[in-house]
Structure formats: C-alpha cells, structure tokens
mmCIF file of C-alpha atoms in Angstrom:
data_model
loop_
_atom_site.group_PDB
_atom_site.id
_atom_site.type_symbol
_atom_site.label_atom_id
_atom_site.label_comp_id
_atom_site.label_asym_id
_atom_site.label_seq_id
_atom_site.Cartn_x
_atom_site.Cartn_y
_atom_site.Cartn_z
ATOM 1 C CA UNK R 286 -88.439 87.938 -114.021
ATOM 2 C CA UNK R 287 -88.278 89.040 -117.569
ATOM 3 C CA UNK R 288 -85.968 91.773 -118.650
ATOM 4 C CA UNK R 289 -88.364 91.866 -121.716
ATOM 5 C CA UNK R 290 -91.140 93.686 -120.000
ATOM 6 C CA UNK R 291 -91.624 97.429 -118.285
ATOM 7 C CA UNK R 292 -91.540 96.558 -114.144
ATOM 8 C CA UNK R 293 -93.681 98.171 -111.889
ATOM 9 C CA UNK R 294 -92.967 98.793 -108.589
ATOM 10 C CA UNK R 295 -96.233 98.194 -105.707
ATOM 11 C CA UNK R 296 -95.164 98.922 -102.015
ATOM 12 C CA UNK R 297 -97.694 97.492 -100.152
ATOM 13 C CA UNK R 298 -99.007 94.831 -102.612
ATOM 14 C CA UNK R 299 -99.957 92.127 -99.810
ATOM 15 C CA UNK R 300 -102.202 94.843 -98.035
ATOM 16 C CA UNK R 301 -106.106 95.049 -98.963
ATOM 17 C CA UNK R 302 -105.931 97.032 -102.634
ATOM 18 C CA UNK R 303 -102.104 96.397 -103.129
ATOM 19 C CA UNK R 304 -102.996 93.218 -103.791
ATOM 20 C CA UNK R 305 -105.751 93.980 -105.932
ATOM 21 C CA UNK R 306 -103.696 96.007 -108.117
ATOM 22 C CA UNK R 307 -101.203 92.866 -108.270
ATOM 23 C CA UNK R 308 -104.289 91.218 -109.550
ATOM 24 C CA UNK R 309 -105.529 93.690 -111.863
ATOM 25 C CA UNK R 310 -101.614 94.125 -113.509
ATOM 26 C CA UNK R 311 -101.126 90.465 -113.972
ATOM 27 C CA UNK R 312 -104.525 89.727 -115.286
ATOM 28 C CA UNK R 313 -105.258 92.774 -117.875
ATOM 29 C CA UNK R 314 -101.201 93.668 -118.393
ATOM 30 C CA UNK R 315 -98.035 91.953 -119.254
ATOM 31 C CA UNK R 316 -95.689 94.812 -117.044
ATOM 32 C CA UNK R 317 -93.889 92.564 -114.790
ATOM 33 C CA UNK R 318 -94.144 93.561 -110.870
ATOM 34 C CA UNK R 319 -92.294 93.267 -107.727
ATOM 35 C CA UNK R 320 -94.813 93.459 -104.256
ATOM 36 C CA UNK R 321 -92.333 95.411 -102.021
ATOM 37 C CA UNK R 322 -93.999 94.796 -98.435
ATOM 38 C CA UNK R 323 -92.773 94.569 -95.244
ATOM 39 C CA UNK R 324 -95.627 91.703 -94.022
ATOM 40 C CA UNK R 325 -97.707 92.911 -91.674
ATOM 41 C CA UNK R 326 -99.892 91.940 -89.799
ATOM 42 C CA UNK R 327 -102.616 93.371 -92.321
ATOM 43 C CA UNK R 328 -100.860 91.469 -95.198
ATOM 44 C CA UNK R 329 -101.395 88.226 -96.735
ATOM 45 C CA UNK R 330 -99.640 86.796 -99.901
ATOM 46 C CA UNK R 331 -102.670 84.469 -100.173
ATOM 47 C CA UNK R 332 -104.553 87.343 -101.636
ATOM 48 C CA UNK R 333 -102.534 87.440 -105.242
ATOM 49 C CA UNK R 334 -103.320 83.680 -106.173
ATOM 50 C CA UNK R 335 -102.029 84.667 -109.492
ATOM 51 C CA UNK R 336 -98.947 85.032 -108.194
ATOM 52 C CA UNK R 337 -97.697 81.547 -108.212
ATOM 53 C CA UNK R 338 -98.912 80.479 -111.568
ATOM 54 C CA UNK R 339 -97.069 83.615 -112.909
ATOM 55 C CA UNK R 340 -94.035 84.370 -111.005
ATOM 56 C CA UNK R 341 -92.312 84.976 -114.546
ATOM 57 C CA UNK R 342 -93.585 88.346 -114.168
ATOM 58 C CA UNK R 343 -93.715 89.004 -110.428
ATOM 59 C CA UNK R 344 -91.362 89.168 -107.451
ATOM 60 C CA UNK R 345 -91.699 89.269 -103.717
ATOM 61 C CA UNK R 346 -89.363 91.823 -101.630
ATOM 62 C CA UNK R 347 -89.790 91.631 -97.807
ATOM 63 C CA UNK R 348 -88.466 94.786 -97.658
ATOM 64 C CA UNK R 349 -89.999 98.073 -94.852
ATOM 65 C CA UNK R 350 -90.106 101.054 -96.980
ATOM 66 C CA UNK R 351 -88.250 102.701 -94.244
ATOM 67 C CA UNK R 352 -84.964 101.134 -94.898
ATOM 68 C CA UNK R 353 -83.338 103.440 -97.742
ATOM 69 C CA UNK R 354 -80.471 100.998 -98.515
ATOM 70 C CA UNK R 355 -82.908 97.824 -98.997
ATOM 71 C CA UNK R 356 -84.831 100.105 -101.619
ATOM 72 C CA UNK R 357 -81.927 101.508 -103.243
ATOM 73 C CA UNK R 358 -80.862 97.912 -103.982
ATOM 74 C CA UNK R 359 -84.169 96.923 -105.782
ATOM 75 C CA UNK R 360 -84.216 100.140 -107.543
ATOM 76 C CA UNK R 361 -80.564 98.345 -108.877
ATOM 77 C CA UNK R 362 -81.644 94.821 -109.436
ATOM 78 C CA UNK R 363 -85.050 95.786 -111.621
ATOM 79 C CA UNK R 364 -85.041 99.209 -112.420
ATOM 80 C CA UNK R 365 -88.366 100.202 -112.789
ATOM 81 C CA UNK R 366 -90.321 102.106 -115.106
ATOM 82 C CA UNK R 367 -93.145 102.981 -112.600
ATOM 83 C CA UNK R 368 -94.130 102.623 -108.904
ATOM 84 C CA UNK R 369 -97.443 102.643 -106.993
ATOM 85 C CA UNK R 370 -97.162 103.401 -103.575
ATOM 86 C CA UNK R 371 -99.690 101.950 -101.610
ATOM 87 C CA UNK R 372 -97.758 101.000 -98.041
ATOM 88 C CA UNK R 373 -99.273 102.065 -95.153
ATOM 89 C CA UNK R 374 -101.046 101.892 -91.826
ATOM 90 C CA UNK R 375 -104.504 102.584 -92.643
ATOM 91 C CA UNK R 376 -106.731 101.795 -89.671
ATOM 92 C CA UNK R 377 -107.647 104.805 -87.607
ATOM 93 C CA UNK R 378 -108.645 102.731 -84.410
ATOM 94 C CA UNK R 379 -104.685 101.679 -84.384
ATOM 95 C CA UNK R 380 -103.871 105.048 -85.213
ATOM 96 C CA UNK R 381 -105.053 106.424 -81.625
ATOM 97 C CA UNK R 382 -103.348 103.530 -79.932
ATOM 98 C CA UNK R 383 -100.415 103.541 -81.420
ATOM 99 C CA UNK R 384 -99.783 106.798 -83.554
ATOM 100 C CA UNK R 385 -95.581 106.089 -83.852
ATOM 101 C CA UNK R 386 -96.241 103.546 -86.205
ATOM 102 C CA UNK R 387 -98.136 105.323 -88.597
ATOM 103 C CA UNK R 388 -95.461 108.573 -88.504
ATOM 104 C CA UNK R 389 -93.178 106.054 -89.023
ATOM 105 C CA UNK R 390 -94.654 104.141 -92.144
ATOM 106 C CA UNK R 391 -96.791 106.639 -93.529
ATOM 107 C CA UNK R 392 -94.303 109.732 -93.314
ATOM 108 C CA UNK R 393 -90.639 108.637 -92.848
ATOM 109 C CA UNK R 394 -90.995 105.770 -94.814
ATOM 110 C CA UNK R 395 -92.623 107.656 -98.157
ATOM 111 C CA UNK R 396 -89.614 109.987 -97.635
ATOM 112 C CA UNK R 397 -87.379 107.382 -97.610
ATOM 113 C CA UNK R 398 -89.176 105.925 -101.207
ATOM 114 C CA UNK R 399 -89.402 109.150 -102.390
ATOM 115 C CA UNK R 400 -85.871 110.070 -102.367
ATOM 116 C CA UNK R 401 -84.548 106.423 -103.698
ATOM 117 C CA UNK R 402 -86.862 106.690 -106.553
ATOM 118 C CA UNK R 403 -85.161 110.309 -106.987
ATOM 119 C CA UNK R 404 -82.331 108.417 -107.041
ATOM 120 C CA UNK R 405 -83.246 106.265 -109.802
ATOM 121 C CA UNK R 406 -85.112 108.367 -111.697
ATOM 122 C CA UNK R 407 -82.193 110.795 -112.324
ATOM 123 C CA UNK R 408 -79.662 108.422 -113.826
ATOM 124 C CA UNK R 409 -82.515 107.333 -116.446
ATOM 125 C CA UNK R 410 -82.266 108.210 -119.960
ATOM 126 C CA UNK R 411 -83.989 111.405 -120.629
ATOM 127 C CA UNK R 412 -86.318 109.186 -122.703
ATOM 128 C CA UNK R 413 -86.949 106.142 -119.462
ATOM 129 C CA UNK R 414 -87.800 109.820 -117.410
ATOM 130 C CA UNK R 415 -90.056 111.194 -119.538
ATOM 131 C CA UNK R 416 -92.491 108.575 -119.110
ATOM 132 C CA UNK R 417 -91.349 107.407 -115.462
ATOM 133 C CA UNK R 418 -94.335 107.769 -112.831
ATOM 134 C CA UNK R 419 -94.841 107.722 -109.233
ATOM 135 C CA UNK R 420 -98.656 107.534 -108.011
ATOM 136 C CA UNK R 421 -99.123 107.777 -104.299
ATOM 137 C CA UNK R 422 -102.324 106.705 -102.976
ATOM 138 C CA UNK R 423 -103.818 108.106 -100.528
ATOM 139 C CA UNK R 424 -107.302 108.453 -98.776
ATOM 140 C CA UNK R 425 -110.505 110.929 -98.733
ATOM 141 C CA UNK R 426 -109.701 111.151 -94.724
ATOM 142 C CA UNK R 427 -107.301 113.643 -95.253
ATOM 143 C CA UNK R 428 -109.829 116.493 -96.002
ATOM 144 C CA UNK R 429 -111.481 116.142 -92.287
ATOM 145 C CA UNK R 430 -115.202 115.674 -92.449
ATOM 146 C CA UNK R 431 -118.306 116.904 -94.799
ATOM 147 C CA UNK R 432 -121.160 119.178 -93.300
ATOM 148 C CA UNK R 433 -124.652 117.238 -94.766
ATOM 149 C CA UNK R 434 -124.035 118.645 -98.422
ATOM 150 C CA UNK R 435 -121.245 118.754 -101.111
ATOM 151 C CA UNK R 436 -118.365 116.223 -101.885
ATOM 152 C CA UNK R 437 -114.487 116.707 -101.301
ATOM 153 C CA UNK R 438 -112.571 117.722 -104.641
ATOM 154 C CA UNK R 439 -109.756 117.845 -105.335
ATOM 155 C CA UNK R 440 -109.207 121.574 -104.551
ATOM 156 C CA UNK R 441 -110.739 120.936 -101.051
ATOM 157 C CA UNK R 442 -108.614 122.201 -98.114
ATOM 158 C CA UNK R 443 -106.551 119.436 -95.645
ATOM 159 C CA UNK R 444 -108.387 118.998 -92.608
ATOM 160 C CA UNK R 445 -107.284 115.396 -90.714
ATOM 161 C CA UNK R 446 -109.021 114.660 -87.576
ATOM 162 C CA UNK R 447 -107.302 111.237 -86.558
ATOM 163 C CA UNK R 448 -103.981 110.649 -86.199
ATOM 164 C CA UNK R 449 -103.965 108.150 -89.718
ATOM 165 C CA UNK R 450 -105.216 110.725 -91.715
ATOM 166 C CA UNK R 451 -102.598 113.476 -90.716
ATOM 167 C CA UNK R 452 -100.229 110.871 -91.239
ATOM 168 C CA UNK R 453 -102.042 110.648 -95.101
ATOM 169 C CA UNK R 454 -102.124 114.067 -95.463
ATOM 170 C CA UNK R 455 -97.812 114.889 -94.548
ATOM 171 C CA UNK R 456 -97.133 112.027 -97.039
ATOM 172 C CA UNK R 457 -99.783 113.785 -99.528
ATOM 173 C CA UNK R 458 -97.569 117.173 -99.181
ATOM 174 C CA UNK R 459 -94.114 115.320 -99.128
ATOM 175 C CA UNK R 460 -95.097 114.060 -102.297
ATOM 176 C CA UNK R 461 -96.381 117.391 -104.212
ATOM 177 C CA UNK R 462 -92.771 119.247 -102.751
ATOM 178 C CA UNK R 463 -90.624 116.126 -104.414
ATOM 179 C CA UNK R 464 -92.578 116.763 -107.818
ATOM 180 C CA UNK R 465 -92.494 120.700 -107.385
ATOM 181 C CA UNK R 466 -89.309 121.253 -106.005
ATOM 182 C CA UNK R 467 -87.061 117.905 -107.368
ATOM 183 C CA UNK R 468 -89.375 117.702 -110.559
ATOM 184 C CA UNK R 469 -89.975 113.630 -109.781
ATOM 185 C CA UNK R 470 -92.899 112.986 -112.110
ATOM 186 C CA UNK R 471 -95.434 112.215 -109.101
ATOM 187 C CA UNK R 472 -99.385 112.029 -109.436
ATOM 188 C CA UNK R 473 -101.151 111.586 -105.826
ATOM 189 C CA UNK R 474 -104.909 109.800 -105.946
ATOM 190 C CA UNK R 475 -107.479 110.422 -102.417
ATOM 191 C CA UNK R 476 -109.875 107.574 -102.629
ATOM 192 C CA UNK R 477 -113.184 106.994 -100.210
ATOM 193 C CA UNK R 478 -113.766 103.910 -98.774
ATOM 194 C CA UNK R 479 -112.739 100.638 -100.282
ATOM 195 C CA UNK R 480 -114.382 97.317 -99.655
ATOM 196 C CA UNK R 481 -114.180 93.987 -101.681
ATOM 197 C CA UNK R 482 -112.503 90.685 -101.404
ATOM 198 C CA UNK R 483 -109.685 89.933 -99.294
ATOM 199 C CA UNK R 484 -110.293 92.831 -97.076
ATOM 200 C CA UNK R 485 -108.705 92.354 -93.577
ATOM 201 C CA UNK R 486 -111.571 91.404 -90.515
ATOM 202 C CA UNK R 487 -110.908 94.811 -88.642
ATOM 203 C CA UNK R 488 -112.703 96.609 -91.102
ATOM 204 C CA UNK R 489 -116.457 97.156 -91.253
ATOM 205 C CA UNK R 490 -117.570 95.097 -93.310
ATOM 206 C CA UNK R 491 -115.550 91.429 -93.325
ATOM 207 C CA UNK R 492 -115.917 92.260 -89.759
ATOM 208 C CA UNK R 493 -119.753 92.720 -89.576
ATOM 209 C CA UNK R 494 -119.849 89.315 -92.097
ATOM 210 C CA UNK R 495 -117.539 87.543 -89.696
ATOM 211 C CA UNK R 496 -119.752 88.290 -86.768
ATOM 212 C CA UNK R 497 -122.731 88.159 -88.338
ATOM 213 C CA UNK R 498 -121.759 84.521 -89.470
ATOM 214 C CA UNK R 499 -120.866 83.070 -86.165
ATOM 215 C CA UNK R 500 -124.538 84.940 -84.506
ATOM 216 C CA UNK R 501 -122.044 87.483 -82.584
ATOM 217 C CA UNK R 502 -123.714 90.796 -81.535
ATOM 218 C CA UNK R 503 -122.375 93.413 -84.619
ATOM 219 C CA UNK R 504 -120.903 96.469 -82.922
ATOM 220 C CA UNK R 505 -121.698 100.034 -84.840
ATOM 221 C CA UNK R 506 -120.710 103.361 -82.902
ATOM 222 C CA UNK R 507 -122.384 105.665 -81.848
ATOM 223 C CA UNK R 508 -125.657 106.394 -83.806
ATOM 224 C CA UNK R 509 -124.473 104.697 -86.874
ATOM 225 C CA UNK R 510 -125.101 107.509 -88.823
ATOM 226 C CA UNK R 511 -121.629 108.507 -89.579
ATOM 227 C CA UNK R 512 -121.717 107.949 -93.717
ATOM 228 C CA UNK R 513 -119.175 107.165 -95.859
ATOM 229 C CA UNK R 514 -118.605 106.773 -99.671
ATOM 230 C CA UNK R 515 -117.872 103.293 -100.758
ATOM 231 C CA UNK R 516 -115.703 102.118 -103.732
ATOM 232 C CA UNK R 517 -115.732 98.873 -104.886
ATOM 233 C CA UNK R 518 -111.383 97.638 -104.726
ATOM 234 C CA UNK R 519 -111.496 96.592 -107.755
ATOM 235 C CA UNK R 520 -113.034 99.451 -109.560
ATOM 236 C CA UNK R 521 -110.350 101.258 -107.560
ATOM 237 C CA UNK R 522 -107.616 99.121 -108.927
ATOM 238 C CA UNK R 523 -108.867 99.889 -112.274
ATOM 239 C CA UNK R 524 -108.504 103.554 -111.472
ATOM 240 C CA UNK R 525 -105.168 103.311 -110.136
ATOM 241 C CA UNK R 526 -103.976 102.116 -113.442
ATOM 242 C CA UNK R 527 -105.362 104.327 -115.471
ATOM 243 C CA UNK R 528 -103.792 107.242 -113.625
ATOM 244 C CA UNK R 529 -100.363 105.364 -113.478
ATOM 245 C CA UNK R 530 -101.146 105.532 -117.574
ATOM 246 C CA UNK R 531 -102.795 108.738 -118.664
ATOM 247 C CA UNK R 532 -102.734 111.132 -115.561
ATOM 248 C CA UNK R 533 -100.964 114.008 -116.004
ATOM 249 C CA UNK R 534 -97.737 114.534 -113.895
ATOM 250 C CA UNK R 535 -98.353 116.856 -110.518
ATOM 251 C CA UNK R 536 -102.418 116.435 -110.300
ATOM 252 C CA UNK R 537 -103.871 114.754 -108.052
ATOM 253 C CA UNK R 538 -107.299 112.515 -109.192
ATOM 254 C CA UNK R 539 -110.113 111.628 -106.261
ATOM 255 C CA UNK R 540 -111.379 108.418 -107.141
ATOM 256 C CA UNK R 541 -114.688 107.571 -105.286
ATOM 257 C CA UNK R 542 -117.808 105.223 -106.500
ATOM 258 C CA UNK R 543 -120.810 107.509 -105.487
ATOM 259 C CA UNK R 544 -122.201 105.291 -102.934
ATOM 260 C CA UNK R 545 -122.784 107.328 -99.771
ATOM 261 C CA UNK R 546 -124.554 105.345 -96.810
ATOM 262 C CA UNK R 547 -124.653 105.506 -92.882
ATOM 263 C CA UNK R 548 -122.616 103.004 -91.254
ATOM 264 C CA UNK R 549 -126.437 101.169 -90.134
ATOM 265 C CA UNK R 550 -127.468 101.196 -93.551
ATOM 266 C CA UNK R 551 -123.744 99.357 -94.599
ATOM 267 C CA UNK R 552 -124.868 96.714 -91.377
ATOM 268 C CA UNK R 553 -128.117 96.255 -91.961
ATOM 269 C CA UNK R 554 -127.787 95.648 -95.734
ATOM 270 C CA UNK R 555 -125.185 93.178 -94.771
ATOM 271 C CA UNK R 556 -127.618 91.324 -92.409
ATOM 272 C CA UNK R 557 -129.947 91.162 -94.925
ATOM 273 C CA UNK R 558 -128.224 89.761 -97.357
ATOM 274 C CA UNK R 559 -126.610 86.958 -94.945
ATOM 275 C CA UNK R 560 -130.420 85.859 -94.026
ATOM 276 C CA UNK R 561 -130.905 85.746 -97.826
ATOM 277 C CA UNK R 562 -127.750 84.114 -99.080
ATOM 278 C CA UNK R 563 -126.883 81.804 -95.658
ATOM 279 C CA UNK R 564 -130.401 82.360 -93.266
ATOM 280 C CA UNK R 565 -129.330 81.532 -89.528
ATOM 281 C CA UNK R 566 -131.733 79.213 -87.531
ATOM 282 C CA UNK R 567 -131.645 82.100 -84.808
ATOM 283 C CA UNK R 568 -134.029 84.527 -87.152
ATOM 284 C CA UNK R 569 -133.031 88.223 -88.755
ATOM 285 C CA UNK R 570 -129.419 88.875 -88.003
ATOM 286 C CA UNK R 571 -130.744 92.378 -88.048
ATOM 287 C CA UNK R 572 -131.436 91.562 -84.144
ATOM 288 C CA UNK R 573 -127.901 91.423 -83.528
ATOM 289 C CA UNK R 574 -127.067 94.959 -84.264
ATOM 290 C CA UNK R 575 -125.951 97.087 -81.111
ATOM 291 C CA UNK R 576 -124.457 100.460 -80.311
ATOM 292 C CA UNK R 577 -121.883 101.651 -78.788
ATOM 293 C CA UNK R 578 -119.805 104.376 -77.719
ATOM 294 C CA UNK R 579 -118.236 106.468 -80.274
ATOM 295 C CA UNK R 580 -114.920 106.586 -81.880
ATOM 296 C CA UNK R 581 -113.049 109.905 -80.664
ATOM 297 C CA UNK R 582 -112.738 112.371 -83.376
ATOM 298 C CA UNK R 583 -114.990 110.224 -85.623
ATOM 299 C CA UNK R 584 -115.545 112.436 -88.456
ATOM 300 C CA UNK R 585 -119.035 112.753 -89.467
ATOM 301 C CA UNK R 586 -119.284 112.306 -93.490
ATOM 302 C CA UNK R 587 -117.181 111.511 -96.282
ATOM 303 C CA UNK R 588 -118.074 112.313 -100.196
ATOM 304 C CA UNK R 589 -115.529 111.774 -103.279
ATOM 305 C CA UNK R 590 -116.566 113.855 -106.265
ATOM 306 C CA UNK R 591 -114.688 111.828 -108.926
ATOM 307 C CA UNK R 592 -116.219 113.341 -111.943
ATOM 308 C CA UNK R 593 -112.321 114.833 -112.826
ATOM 309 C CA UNK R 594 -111.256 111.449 -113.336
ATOM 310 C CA UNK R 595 -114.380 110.457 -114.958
ATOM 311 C CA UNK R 596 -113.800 113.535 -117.220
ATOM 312 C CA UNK R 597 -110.206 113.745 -118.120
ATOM 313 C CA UNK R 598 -109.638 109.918 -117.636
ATOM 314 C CA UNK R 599 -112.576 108.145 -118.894
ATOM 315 C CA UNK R 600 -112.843 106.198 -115.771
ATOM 316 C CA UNK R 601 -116.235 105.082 -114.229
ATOM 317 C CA UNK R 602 -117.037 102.595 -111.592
ATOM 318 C CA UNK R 603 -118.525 99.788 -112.738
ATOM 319 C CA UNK R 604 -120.077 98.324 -109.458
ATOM 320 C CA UNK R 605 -123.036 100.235 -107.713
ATOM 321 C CA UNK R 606 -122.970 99.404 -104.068
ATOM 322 C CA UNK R 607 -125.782 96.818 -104.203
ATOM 323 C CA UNK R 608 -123.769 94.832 -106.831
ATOM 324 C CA UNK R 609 -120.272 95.359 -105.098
ATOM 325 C CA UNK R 610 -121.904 94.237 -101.465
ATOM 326 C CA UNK R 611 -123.343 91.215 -103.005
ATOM 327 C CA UNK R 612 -119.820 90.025 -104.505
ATOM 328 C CA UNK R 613 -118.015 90.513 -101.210
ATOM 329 C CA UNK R 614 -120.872 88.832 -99.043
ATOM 330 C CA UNK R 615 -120.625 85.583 -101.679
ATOM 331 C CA UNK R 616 -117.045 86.080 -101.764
ATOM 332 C CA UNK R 617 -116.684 85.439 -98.060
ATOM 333 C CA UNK R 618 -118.888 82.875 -97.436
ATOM 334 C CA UNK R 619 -117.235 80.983 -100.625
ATOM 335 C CA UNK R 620 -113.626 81.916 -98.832
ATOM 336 C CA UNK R 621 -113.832 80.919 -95.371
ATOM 337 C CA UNK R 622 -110.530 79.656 -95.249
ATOM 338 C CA UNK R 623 -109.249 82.958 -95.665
ATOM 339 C CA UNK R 624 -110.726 84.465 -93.403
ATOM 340 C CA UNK R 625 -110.553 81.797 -91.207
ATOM 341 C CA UNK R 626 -106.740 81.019 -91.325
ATOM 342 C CA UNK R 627 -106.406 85.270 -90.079
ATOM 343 C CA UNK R 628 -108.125 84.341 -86.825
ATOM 344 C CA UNK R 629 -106.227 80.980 -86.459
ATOM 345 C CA UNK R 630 -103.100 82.738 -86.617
ATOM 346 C CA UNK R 631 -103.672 84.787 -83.500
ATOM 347 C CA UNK R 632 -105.633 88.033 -84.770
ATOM 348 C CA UNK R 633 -107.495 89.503 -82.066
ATOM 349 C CA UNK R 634 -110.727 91.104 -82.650
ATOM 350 C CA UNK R 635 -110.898 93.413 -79.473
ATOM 351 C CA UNK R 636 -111.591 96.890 -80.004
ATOM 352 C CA UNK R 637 -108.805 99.689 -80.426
ATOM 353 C CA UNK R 638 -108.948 103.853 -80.039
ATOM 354 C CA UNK R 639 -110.872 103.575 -77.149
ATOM 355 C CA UNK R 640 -111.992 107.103 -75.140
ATOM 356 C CA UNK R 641 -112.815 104.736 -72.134
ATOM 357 C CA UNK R 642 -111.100 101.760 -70.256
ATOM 358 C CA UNK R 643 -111.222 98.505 -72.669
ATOM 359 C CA UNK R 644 -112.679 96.597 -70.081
ATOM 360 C CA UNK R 645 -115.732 99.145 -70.568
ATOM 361 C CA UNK R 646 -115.971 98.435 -74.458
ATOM 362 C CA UNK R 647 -114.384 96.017 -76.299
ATOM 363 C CA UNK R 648 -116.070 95.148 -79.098
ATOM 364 C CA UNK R 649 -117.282 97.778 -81.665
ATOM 365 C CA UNK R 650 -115.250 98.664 -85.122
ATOM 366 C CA UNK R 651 -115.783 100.919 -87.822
#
C-alpha cells in the first residue's frame, strides 16, 4: 500500500455497508484502506470488486476485533489516520438464538478497538491527533420502538428490545465514555434500515427476491405492519464519509432516508416489481405472500429524523425508496451468481428467534 496516502481503517468492510464504504472510498477518494474483518459467515470479499484492480490502496486483515494484540499490530504496520467501525452481528433473529456472540463482537470486541486505537492515537503528533477520527456506526434499534407519530433524534432516550440492539446500544455508551473520559476524538452515527446491493439473503428483502424468484411462499410476521425506515447503502455510505470528514468530535448524527413503510408494503412492492421486471408463468407473485407468527419482542416502528445531518452536514439522500428498490431488484436479478454462490456454500435459510418449536415455523424472516 502507499505510504503516500492518509489510511483508513474499516472493521467490518466484507459485511453488507462495510463493503459499500470500501466502494465508496476507493471510487470517490484516494485514502488508502485496510478491510479489518474476521469473515463471517455474513461476509463476502466478492462484494468490493474494486478491490483487486486497486489493491495499491487497499489491504485485507483477517483479523476478529476481539483479539487486542492482532489490532495493536496493524495499528503498527499502517498507522492510520481514521477508522470506521462497522463490525458486528447485526441480525436480531440470531441475536435470540445465540445472544453470546453478539456480547462478544458487538461489546468486548469495540472495547478491545477502542482501547488499541487509544493506543495509537496517543503517541501521534499533536498535529496527526487533532484531525484523527473514530466513527462508530451503529443502528436506529437502539432507541426501542416508535408509538404511530414522531421520529427518533438524536436526543431520544435508549430503549433496546432485542438482544442485538442492547448489544448496539453498550457499544454506543462505551464509545461516548472513551471520547468523554479518554478524550479519543469519537463521533457515533444510528442509522434505520439499510438495503441495496450485496445485502446478505437473511434479510428482508434479498430474501423476499430470492424466494420470490424461485415461486417460494414469502414469509412476513405477524400482520406485516411492523414499519421501518429504509436507507438506501449507498446513500448511507455517502453519509458515513461525510461524518468521518466534517462531523464534529463527540456528536452523534442519525442518518435515515425518510422512507417509512410496513413490512407488506416492502413485500408487496417487491412482488410487483418482479412480475414487471422478470413476470413468472405462475401469475402475481403477490399470491405467494403468507403470515406467520411473530418475532418476540418485535418492535413496532422505526423513524430516523436526519434533518441534523442534513443541516449541519449538507447531506441528503439521493434515492427515494421507489428508485433505491428498483436498483436492488435489477441488481439481483443481473447478480445471480452472488447470490447464488451464498446458498451453494451451505447457507441455510431456516428461520431463527423462534417463540415456538422450529418444527412449528420455519420459514418467515424480517
């Protein structure tokens, strides 16, 4: 990598929007990066396709952000001038079943890269600390769920129902004390929902498209009415570099695209545009929509109010959630090999968090 460049750390950068920050920084930047991920199941390097033709200015680390020595060592070799901290566990359906992991990822290890980028931050140059950042990234979950009015700021009070989003929400405040207390110049972004390209099948929508695709029934719980606020993850990428730039050290920014719709509304658009784009020789996919039973603790409504960013930043969204849906519906069908090479590598599609015995309900995701 070049020594000629600033270097930018991004934990997490094979996951869903690491990797669309990778993108973004390589495309509109010339900072050189290193992707410091542990590989996952959730990750896939074939989503930074830039990568390859400029490896100049990026580096892989297999590295868990748990293991303090491994980061103290890249801190050494690159010494960064910035890092975006995007590893986690993020699906709450895991989070039930298996809550250890996310305590373990989401909490131990942001301690762990909190205090090794202490570590490096306070031999800098009081010039190289001045305009040293951390941005953690973190999720709209943390602040529970809406009544039928308002929007979360970012003055609104930590309320996590799930076992993923308290996880969020102890990294959220572990972050805040290091900046208070050790001075580390953090800044902390909640985001709403993300969708786009290269988004993993257990989520909503590449999992409706998948489904919907191969005439499978499409799973929505309960009464599908739980609504959510959807951000486009590249418009989110775009956000996450313009606090890493311009936000001012200790606030946090909610970044959100203003695109609030019930979980049916997401589906049914989705089937809609299928029959349009790809029509199946079975009729409306709209017929495959079913219900079933509820997530436990599945908090009612999400809203972002991101008109601080949009004020102090100058950042707006540039995809509505018509426009956005209809690039990751094309993007899919043109990127079936993707997709395709997840399921052939073992991924299994079988519902998780379940209130009742699998064998009862084993199919629906949100």
């Amino acid at each position: 990598m070049s020594q000629n460049r600033s270097t930018i750390f991004v934990t997490g950068g094979a996951g869903f929007i690491g990797s669309a920050v990778i993108r973004h920084l390589l495309d509109t930047t010339d900072v050189s990066i290193v992707n410091i991920d542990k590989l996952t199941y959730a990750s896939s390097l074939a989503s930074i396709p830039q990568a390859v033709a400029q490896s100049a200015r990026y580096a892989l680390a297999r590295t868990d952000i748990c293991d303090g020595d491994a980061l103290r060592a890249l801190f050494t070799q690159y010494e960064p001038h910035g890092v975006i901290h995007l590893a986690a566990e993020s699906h709450v359906d895991r989070s039930i079943d298996g809550p250890q992991d996310f305590i373990r990822t989401n909490i131990n290890g942001t301690f762990s890269l909190l205090q090794e980028t202490l570590r490096h931050w306070r031999v800098l140059t009081p010039r190289e600390r001045k305009s040293f950042r951390l941005l953690h990234v973190s999720t709209d979950e943390v602040f529970g769920s809406l009544g039928p009015d308002g929007a979360f700021t970012e003055r609104s009070p930590y309320a996590p129902n799930s076992p993923y989003s308290a996880s969020k929400a102890a990294s959220d405040h572990l972050v805040r004390a290091w900046c208070e207390t050790y001075e580390l110049p953090c800044l902390i972004s909640n985001c709403s929902n993300n969708y786009g390209p290269y988004q993993f099948p257990e989520k909503l929508i590449p999992h409706m498209i998948i489904k919907a695709l191969a005439g499978e029934p499409l799973p929505v719980y309960g009464d599908g009415r739980n609504v959510r606020d959807w951000l486009y993850v590249e418009d989110h990428a775009r956000a996450l570099h313009t606090i890493l730039q311009h936000g001012k050290v200790g606030e946090t920014y909610n970044v959100g695209g203003r695109n609030e719709r019930t979980n049916l509304e997401v589906v049914e658009h989705l089937c809609l545009l299928l029959d349009r784009l790809q029509p199946s020789n079975h009729g409306d996919r709209k017929q495959l929509i079913s219900f079933v039973a509820d997530r436990p603790g599945h908090d009612r409504r999400y809203a972002i109010d991101a008109s601080k960013l949009e004020r102090e930043l100058g950042w707006t969204a540039r995809e509505n959630f018509d426009s956005g849906l209809d690039k990751t519906v094309r993007w899919y069908l043109a990127n079936k090999s993707w997709w395709q090479s997840i399921q052939n590598s073992g991924y299994d599609a079988k519902r998780l968090g379940l209130s009742v015995p699998a064998s009862q309900d084993t199919k629906g995701v949100n």
